[in-house]
mmCIF file of C-alpha atoms in Angstrom:
data_model
loop_
_atom_site.group_PDB
_atom_site.id
_atom_site.type_symbol
_atom_site.label_atom_id
_atom_site.label_comp_id
_atom_site.label_asym_id
_atom_site.label_seq_id
_atom_site.Cartn_x
_atom_site.Cartn_y
_atom_site.Cartn_z
ATOM 1 C CA UNK B 1 0.187 0.163 0.041
ATOM 2 C CA UNK B 2 1.438 3.417 -0.851
ATOM 3 C CA UNK B 3 0.154 6.558 0.623
ATOM 4 C CA UNK B 4 -0.657 9.894 -1.133
ATOM 5 C CA UNK B 5 -1.992 13.577 -0.473
ATOM 6 C CA UNK B 6 -3.953 16.123 -2.306
ATOM 7 C CA UNK B 7 -7.498 17.768 -2.352
ATOM 8 C CA UNK B 8 -10.032 18.579 -4.786
ATOM 9 C CA UNK B 9 -8.506 22.299 -5.164
ATOM 10 C CA UNK B 10 -5.325 20.783 -6.567
ATOM 11 C CA UNK B 11 -6.517 18.458 -8.742
ATOM 12 C CA UNK B 12 -6.223 15.403 -6.819
ATOM 13 C CA UNK B 13 -2.621 13.774 -5.491
ATOM 14 C CA UNK B 14 -0.013 16.390 -5.118
ATOM 15 C CA UNK B 15 2.173 13.996 -3.199
ATOM 16 C CA UNK B 16 2.671 10.068 -3.625
ATOM 17 C CA UNK B 17 5.146 7.568 -1.601
ATOM 18 C CA UNK B 18 7.441 6.238 -4.332
ATOM 19 C CA UNK B 19 6.668 2.249 -5.473
ATOM 20 C CA UNK B 20 10.079 1.266 -3.756
ATOM 21 C CA UNK B 21 9.168 2.910 -0.390
ATOM 22 C CA UNK B 22 7.597 1.055 2.476
ATOM 23 C CA UNK B 23 7.682 3.958 4.948
ATOM 24 C CA UNK B 24 4.714 4.130 7.345
ATOM 25 C CA UNK B 25 3.196 7.663 8.390
ATOM 26 C CA UNK B 26 4.303 9.838 5.310
ATOM 27 C CA UNK B 27 2.637 10.963 2.327
ATOM 28 C CA UNK B 28 5.512 10.948 -0.313
ATOM 29 C CA UNK B 29 7.399 13.725 -2.251
ATOM 30 C CA UNK B 30 5.668 16.023 -4.386
ATOM 31 C CA UNK B 31 4.251 14.753 -7.594
ATOM 32 C CA UNK B 32 5.758 16.332 -10.925
ATOM 33 C CA UNK B 33 4.626 20.117 -11.545
ATOM 34 C CA UNK B 34 3.542 20.333 -7.641
ATOM 35 C CA UNK B 35 5.656 22.513 -5.293
ATOM 36 C CA UNK B 36 5.082 21.926 -1.544
ATOM 37 C CA UNK B 37 5.804 24.955 0.819
ATOM 38 C CA UNK B 38 5.320 25.072 4.405
ATOM 39 C CA UNK B 39 4.275 28.336 5.940
ATOM 40 C CA UNK B 40 4.826 28.856 10.286
ATOM 41 C CA UNK B 41 1.670 29.151 12.051
ATOM 42 C CA UNK B 42 2.127 30.866 15.177
ATOM 43 C CA UNK B 43 -0.798 29.846 17.189
ATOM 44 C CA UNK B 44 0.092 26.351 17.139
ATOM 45 C CA UNK B 45 3.720 26.825 17.885
ATOM 46 C CA UNK B 46 4.546 25.226 14.212
ATOM 47 C CA UNK B 47 7.713 26.837 12.373
ATOM 48 C CA UNK B 48 9.841 26.288 9.949
ATOM 49 C CA UNK B 49 12.645 27.284 12.661
ATOM 50 C CA UNK B 50 11.754 24.086 14.420
ATOM 51 C CA UNK B 51 14.169 22.392 12.158
ATOM 52 C CA UNK B 52 17.217 23.637 14.286
ATOM 53 C CA UNK B 53 15.461 22.117 17.360
ATOM 54 C CA UNK B 54 17.018 19.231 18.361
ATOM 55 C CA UNK B 55 13.824 17.634 20.034
ATOM 56 C CA UNK B 56 12.142 18.004 16.584
ATOM 57 C CA UNK B 57 14.777 18.321 13.598
ATOM 58 C CA UNK B 58 12.266 19.169 10.905
ATOM 59 C CA UNK B 59 10.660 21.931 9.460
ATOM 60 C CA UNK B 60 7.085 22.780 10.302
ATOM 61 C CA UNK B 61 3.961 24.636 9.626
ATOM 62 C CA UNK B 62 1.280 25.090 7.347
ATOM 63 C CA UNK B 63 1.335 22.971 3.821
ATOM 64 C CA UNK B 64 1.064 25.154 1.019
ATOM 65 C CA UNK B 65 0.572 23.584 -2.288
ATOM 66 C CA UNK B 66 1.545 25.360 -5.556
ATOM 67 C CA UNK B 67 1.757 24.779 -9.313
ATOM 68 C CA UNK B 68 -0.254 24.843 -12.618
ATOM 69 C CA UNK B 69 -2.757 22.332 -10.981
ATOM 70 C CA UNK B 70 -4.222 25.094 -8.452
ATOM 71 C CA UNK B 71 -7.666 25.933 -8.873
ATOM 72 C CA UNK B 72 -8.587 29.714 -9.166
ATOM 73 C CA UNK B 73 -10.814 29.745 -6.255
ATOM 74 C CA UNK B 74 -14.331 28.629 -5.340
ATOM 75 C CA UNK B 75 -17.420 30.019 -7.570
ATOM 76 C CA UNK B 76 -18.526 33.238 -6.932
ATOM 77 C CA UNK B 77 -22.048 33.620 -8.332
ATOM 78 C CA UNK B 78 -21.714 37.059 -10.034
ATOM 79 C CA UNK B 79 -25.195 37.930 -9.769
ATOM 80 C CA UNK B 80 -25.216 36.836 -6.181
ATOM 81 C CA UNK B 81 -21.879 36.740 -4.679
ATOM 82 C CA UNK B 82 -21.857 34.902 -1.316
ATOM 83 C CA UNK B 83 -19.556 36.899 1.412
ATOM 84 C CA UNK B 84 -18.172 34.044 2.805
ATOM 85 C CA UNK B 85 -17.043 32.525 -0.352
ATOM 86 C CA UNK B 86 -15.435 35.534 -1.277
ATOM 87 C CA UNK B 87 -13.609 35.327 2.327
ATOM 88 C CA UNK B 88 -12.704 31.940 1.800
ATOM 89 C CA UNK B 89 -11.083 32.730 -1.894
ATOM 90 C CA UNK B 90 -9.164 35.570 -0.104
ATOM 91 C CA UNK B 91 -7.669 33.331 2.695
ATOM 92 C CA UNK B 92 -7.134 30.192 1.461
ATOM 93 C CA UNK B 93 -5.475 31.254 -1.980
ATOM 94 C CA UNK B 94 -2.667 33.425 -2.863
ATOM 95 C CA UNK B 95 -0.354 34.337 -5.647
ATOM 96 C CA UNK B 96 3.366 35.356 -5.272
ATOM 97 C CA UNK B 97 5.129 38.168 -6.908
ATOM 98 C CA UNK B 98 6.133 35.550 -9.566
ATOM 99 C CA UNK B 99 2.884 34.551 -10.552
ATOM 100 C CA UNK B 100 3.066 31.127 -8.585
ATOM 101 C CA UNK B 101 -0.702 30.283 -7.338
ATOM 102 C CA UNK B 102 -0.875 28.440 -3.658
ATOM 103 C CA UNK B 103 -3.352 26.644 -1.875
ATOM 104 C CA UNK B 104 -3.308 27.061 1.559
ATOM 105 C CA UNK B 105 -4.597 23.402 2.949
ATOM 106 C CA UNK B 106 -4.904 24.347 6.628
ATOM 107 C CA UNK B 107 -3.331 21.135 7.237
ATOM 108 C CA UNK B 108 -0.004 21.204 9.476
ATOM 109 C CA UNK B 109 2.991 19.289 8.221
ATOM 110 C CA UNK B 110 6.836 18.630 8.266
ATOM 111 C CA UNK B 111 9.609 17.770 5.603
ATOM 112 C CA UNK B 112 11.581 14.716 7.064
ATOM 113 C CA UNK B 113 14.906 14.201 6.566
ATOM 114 C CA UNK B 114 14.712 12.211 3.568
ATOM 115 C CA UNK B 115 12.300 14.932 1.661
ATOM 116 C CA UNK B 116 8.821 13.426 2.483
ATOM 117 C CA UNK B 117 5.771 15.063 3.575
ATOM 118 C CA UNK B 118 4.248 14.043 6.651
ATOM 119 C CA UNK B 119 0.786 15.171 8.019
ATOM 120 C CA UNK B 120 0.911 16.195 11.471
ATOM 121 C CA UNK B 121 -2.147 18.366 12.518
ATOM 122 C CA UNK B 122 -4.554 20.496 11.416
ATOM 123 C CA UNK B 123 -5.308 24.370 11.893
ATOM 124 C CA UNK B 124 -9.226 23.996 12.106
ATOM 125 C CA UNK B 125 -10.175 23.301 15.591
ATOM 126 C CA UNK B 126 -12.999 20.778 14.806
ATOM 127 C CA UNK B 127 -12.618 17.823 16.971
ATOM 128 C CA UNK B 128 -14.592 14.318 16.633
ATOM 129 C CA UNK B 129 -16.028 12.995 19.785
ATOM 130 C CA UNK B 130 -16.303 9.240 20.512
ATOM 131 C CA UNK B 131 -19.869 9.230 19.259
ATOM 132 C CA UNK B 132 -18.935 11.221 16.092
ATOM 133 C CA UNK B 133 -20.297 14.452 17.453
ATOM 134 C CA UNK B 134 -18.034 17.390 15.868
ATOM 135 C CA UNK B 135 -17.265 20.308 18.657
ATOM 136 C CA UNK B 136 -15.777 23.341 17.066
ATOM 137 C CA UNK B 137 -13.782 24.355 19.957
ATOM 138 C CA UNK B 138 -13.393 28.027 19.283
ATOM 139 C CA UNK B 139 -17.164 28.466 19.317
ATOM 140 C CA UNK B 140 -17.387 27.159 22.839
ATOM 141 C CA UNK B 141 -14.837 29.368 24.003
ATOM 142 C CA UNK B 142 -16.468 32.411 22.583
ATOM 143 C CA UNK B 143 -19.784 31.477 24.609
ATOM 144 C CA UNK B 144 -17.624 30.892 27.511
ATOM 145 C CA UNK B 145 -16.201 34.368 27.261
ATOM 146 C CA UNK B 146 -19.604 35.787 28.049
ATOM 147 C CA UNK B 147 -19.349 34.928 31.609
ATOM 148 C CA UNK B 148 -18.166 37.657 34.003
ATOM 149 C CA UNK B 149 -15.977 35.080 35.840
ATOM 150 C CA UNK B 150 -14.082 33.971 32.641
ATOM 151 C CA UNK B 151 -10.952 36.176 31.333
ATOM 152 C CA UNK B 152 -9.638 33.291 28.952
ATOM 153 C CA UNK B 153 -11.088 29.867 28.073
ATOM 154 C CA UNK B 154 -9.852 26.747 26.499
ATOM 155 C CA UNK B 155 -12.073 24.299 25.402
ATOM 156 C CA UNK B 156 -10.514 20.584 25.209
ATOM 157 C CA UNK B 157 -11.523 17.522 23.653
ATOM 158 C CA UNK B 158 -10.399 13.815 22.711
ATOM 159 C CA UNK B 159 -12.135 12.002 20.564
ATOM 160 C CA UNK B 160 -12.088 8.964 22.695
ATOM 161 C CA UNK B 161 -14.322 10.835 24.828
ATOM 162 C CA UNK B 162 -17.968 11.372 24.726
ATOM 163 C CA UNK B 163 -17.744 15.344 26.061
ATOM 164 C CA UNK B 164 -15.547 18.044 26.186
ATOM 165 C CA UNK B 165 -14.184 20.431 28.863
ATOM 166 C CA UNK B 166 -12.742 23.546 29.409
ATOM 167 C CA UNK B 167 -9.890 25.314 31.067
ATOM 168 C CA UNK B 168 -10.891 28.565 32.518
ATOM 169 C CA UNK B 169 -8.134 31.544 33.395
ATOM 170 C CA UNK B 170 -10.972 33.353 35.630
ATOM 171 C CA UNK B 171 -10.865 37.341 35.652
ATOM 172 C CA UNK B 172 -9.100 37.829 39.081
ATOM 173 C CA UNK B 173 -11.180 41.164 39.951
ATOM 174 C CA UNK B 174 -14.308 38.949 39.758
ATOM 175 C CA UNK B 175 -12.701 35.906 41.101
ATOM 176 C CA UNK B 176 -11.541 37.693 44.219
ATOM 177 C CA UNK B 177 -15.040 39.266 44.736
ATOM 178 C CA UNK B 178 -16.555 35.864 44.792
ATOM 179 C CA UNK B 179 -13.846 34.405 47.002
ATOM 180 C CA UNK B 180 -14.472 37.557 49.893
ATOM 181 C CA UNK B 181 -18.591 36.990 49.363
ATOM 182 C CA UNK B 182 -18.020 33.409 50.246
ATOM 183 C CA UNK B 183 -15.567 33.978 53.048
ATOM 184 C CA UNK B 184 -12.843 32.210 51.318
ATOM 185 C CA UNK B 185 -10.404 34.972 50.881
ATOM 186 C CA UNK B 186 -8.955 36.554 47.742
ATOM 187 C CA UNK B 187 -5.504 34.537 47.242
ATOM 188 C CA UNK B 188 -6.069 33.595 43.569
ATOM 189 C CA UNK B 189 -4.251 30.342 43.348
ATOM 190 C CA UNK B 190 -6.133 29.259 46.744
ATOM 191 C CA UNK B 191 -9.303 30.055 45.161
ATOM 192 C CA UNK B 192 -8.551 28.492 41.835
ATOM 193 C CA UNK B 193 -8.233 24.996 43.615
ATOM 194 C CA UNK B 194 -11.280 25.510 45.680
ATOM 195 C CA UNK B 195 -14.051 22.944 44.779
ATOM 196 C CA UNK B 196 -16.782 25.267 46.042
ATOM 197 C CA UNK B 197 -15.310 28.294 43.692
ATOM 198 C CA UNK B 198 -14.838 25.863 40.791
ATOM 199 C CA UNK B 199 -18.623 24.707 41.311
ATOM 200 C CA UNK B 200 -19.550 28.270 41.220
ATOM 201 C CA UNK B 201 -17.759 29.068 38.141
ATOM 202 C CA UNK B 202 -18.972 25.845 36.468
ATOM 203 C CA UNK B 203 -22.696 26.867 37.273
ATOM 204 C CA UNK B 204 -22.092 30.142 36.006
ATOM 205 C CA UNK B 205 -20.744 29.082 32.575
ATOM 206 C CA UNK B 206 -23.278 26.301 32.266
ATOM 207 C CA UNK B 207 -26.154 29.398 32.415
ATOM 208 C CA UNK B 208 -24.410 31.356 29.810
ATOM 209 C CA UNK B 209 -23.798 27.978 27.578
ATOM 210 C CA UNK B 210 -26.953 26.368 27.534
ATOM 211 C CA UNK B 211 -29.068 28.712 25.613
ATOM 212 C CA UNK B 212 -26.306 28.752 22.720
ATOM 213 C CA UNK B 213 -25.051 25.572 22.825
ATOM 214 C CA UNK B 214 -25.998 21.774 22.043
ATOM 215 C CA UNK B 215 -25.387 19.253 24.889
ATOM 216 C CA UNK B 216 -22.339 17.549 23.445
ATOM 217 C CA UNK B 217 -20.597 21.305 22.962
ATOM 218 C CA UNK B 218 -21.232 22.024 27.028
ATOM 219 C CA UNK B 219 -18.064 21.445 28.789
ATOM 220 C CA UNK B 220 -18.905 18.798 31.314
ATOM 221 C CA UNK B 221 -16.078 19.567 33.616
ATOM 222 C CA UNK B 222 -14.201 22.746 33.978
ATOM 223 C CA UNK B 223 -10.897 23.537 35.608
ATOM 224 C CA UNK B 224 -9.459 26.977 36.769
ATOM 225 C CA UNK B 225 -5.949 28.196 35.933
ATOM 226 C CA UNK B 226 -4.461 30.557 38.151
ATOM 227 C CA UNK B 227 -1.595 31.681 36.106
ATOM 228 C CA UNK B 228 -3.275 33.990 33.326
ATOM 229 C CA UNK B 229 -2.174 32.871 29.723
ATOM 230 C CA UNK B 230 -0.006 36.018 28.111
ATOM 231 C CA UNK B 231 2.076 36.203 25.274
ATOM 232 C CA UNK B 232 4.937 36.597 27.656
ATOM 233 C CA UNK B 233 4.779 33.280 28.831
ATOM 234 C CA UNK B 234 4.299 32.133 25.338
ATOM 235 C CA UNK B 235 0.666 30.595 25.735
ATOM 236 C CA UNK B 236 -0.713 33.333 23.291
ATOM 237 C CA UNK B 237 0.345 34.811 20.386
ATOM 238 C CA UNK B 238 0.802 38.840 19.966
ATOM 239 C CA UNK B 239 -2.591 38.981 18.520
ATOM 240 C CA UNK B 240 -3.878 37.495 21.878
ATOM 241 C CA UNK B 241 -5.011 34.055 20.440
ATOM 242 C CA UNK B 242 -4.405 30.787 22.333
ATOM 243 C CA UNK B 243 -1.640 28.607 21.274
ATOM 244 C CA UNK B 244 -3.518 25.444 21.821
ATOM 245 C CA UNK B 245 -0.430 23.159 21.798
ATOM 246 C CA UNK B 246 1.686 24.648 24.537
ATOM 247 C CA UNK B 247 -1.499 25.088 26.709
ATOM 248 C CA UNK B 248 -2.155 21.771 26.543
ATOM 249 C CA UNK B 249 1.118 20.564 27.005
ATOM 250 C CA UNK B 250 1.650 22.746 29.917
ATOM 251 C CA UNK B 251 -1.720 21.519 31.523
ATOM 252 C CA UNK B 252 -1.798 18.275 30.691
ATOM 253 C CA UNK B 253 -2.142 17.049 34.522
ATOM 254 C CA UNK B 254 -5.149 18.934 34.765
ATOM 255 C CA UNK B 255 -6.502 18.165 31.607
ATOM 256 C CA UNK B 256 -5.933 14.226 32.415
ATOM 257 C CA UNK B 257 -7.450 14.825 35.919
ATOM 258 C CA UNK B 258 -10.648 16.288 34.347
ATOM 259 C CA UNK B 259 -11.449 13.342 32.021
ATOM 260 C CA UNK B 260 -10.718 10.706 34.921
#
């Protein structure tokens, strides 16, 4: 069996393993007339410079496919243009100064030492749960932000589980006020570990989620994080977006505990 990789937008296979290659987990080198390029994805901490990291040793980033086979874009109705389609064309296709056309796949890949492409992740934050439902992580996070106690939420899901969970960096001002009202003091780390506080935050999060999310999208368990994620601790991008991979790595123990 040989593996390959390509998309409708690139007229099928853009990479195919060589006939003599029995390597698993790779999709081979580019086919004729195809160019594969990687682009840094800061939010996920996948970078071309990862090739210089001893623990990785390979360039990583979003896979861009270039060549004459790349389509001109998605069809836009001239009489009634769809704004969403126009936006996708602007975001998912680009042309360099030399006239080379690129399709931005949304897949994350790395180039192995022998020149093969390996797909390792996906930019889109859809996670398929155990029973087949898809959870859009950012959708859940945007709803959680409506809770006055929440400053920064991270929705997290595993395909081996039937529900999603969330880590929350609480608003310190609101958290201290809650702690004071309950006679629990104002020490943020202590409050974040307090079961009564966690229960109250979970209750208020549930209240904002119920009207806007379906059952499987609502986090069943919530954990509180005392140290707020920021660009300074490398858990947010400069544009204040979550760096999901580093956050999950840093809080692996808490996430495991929520799923136990």
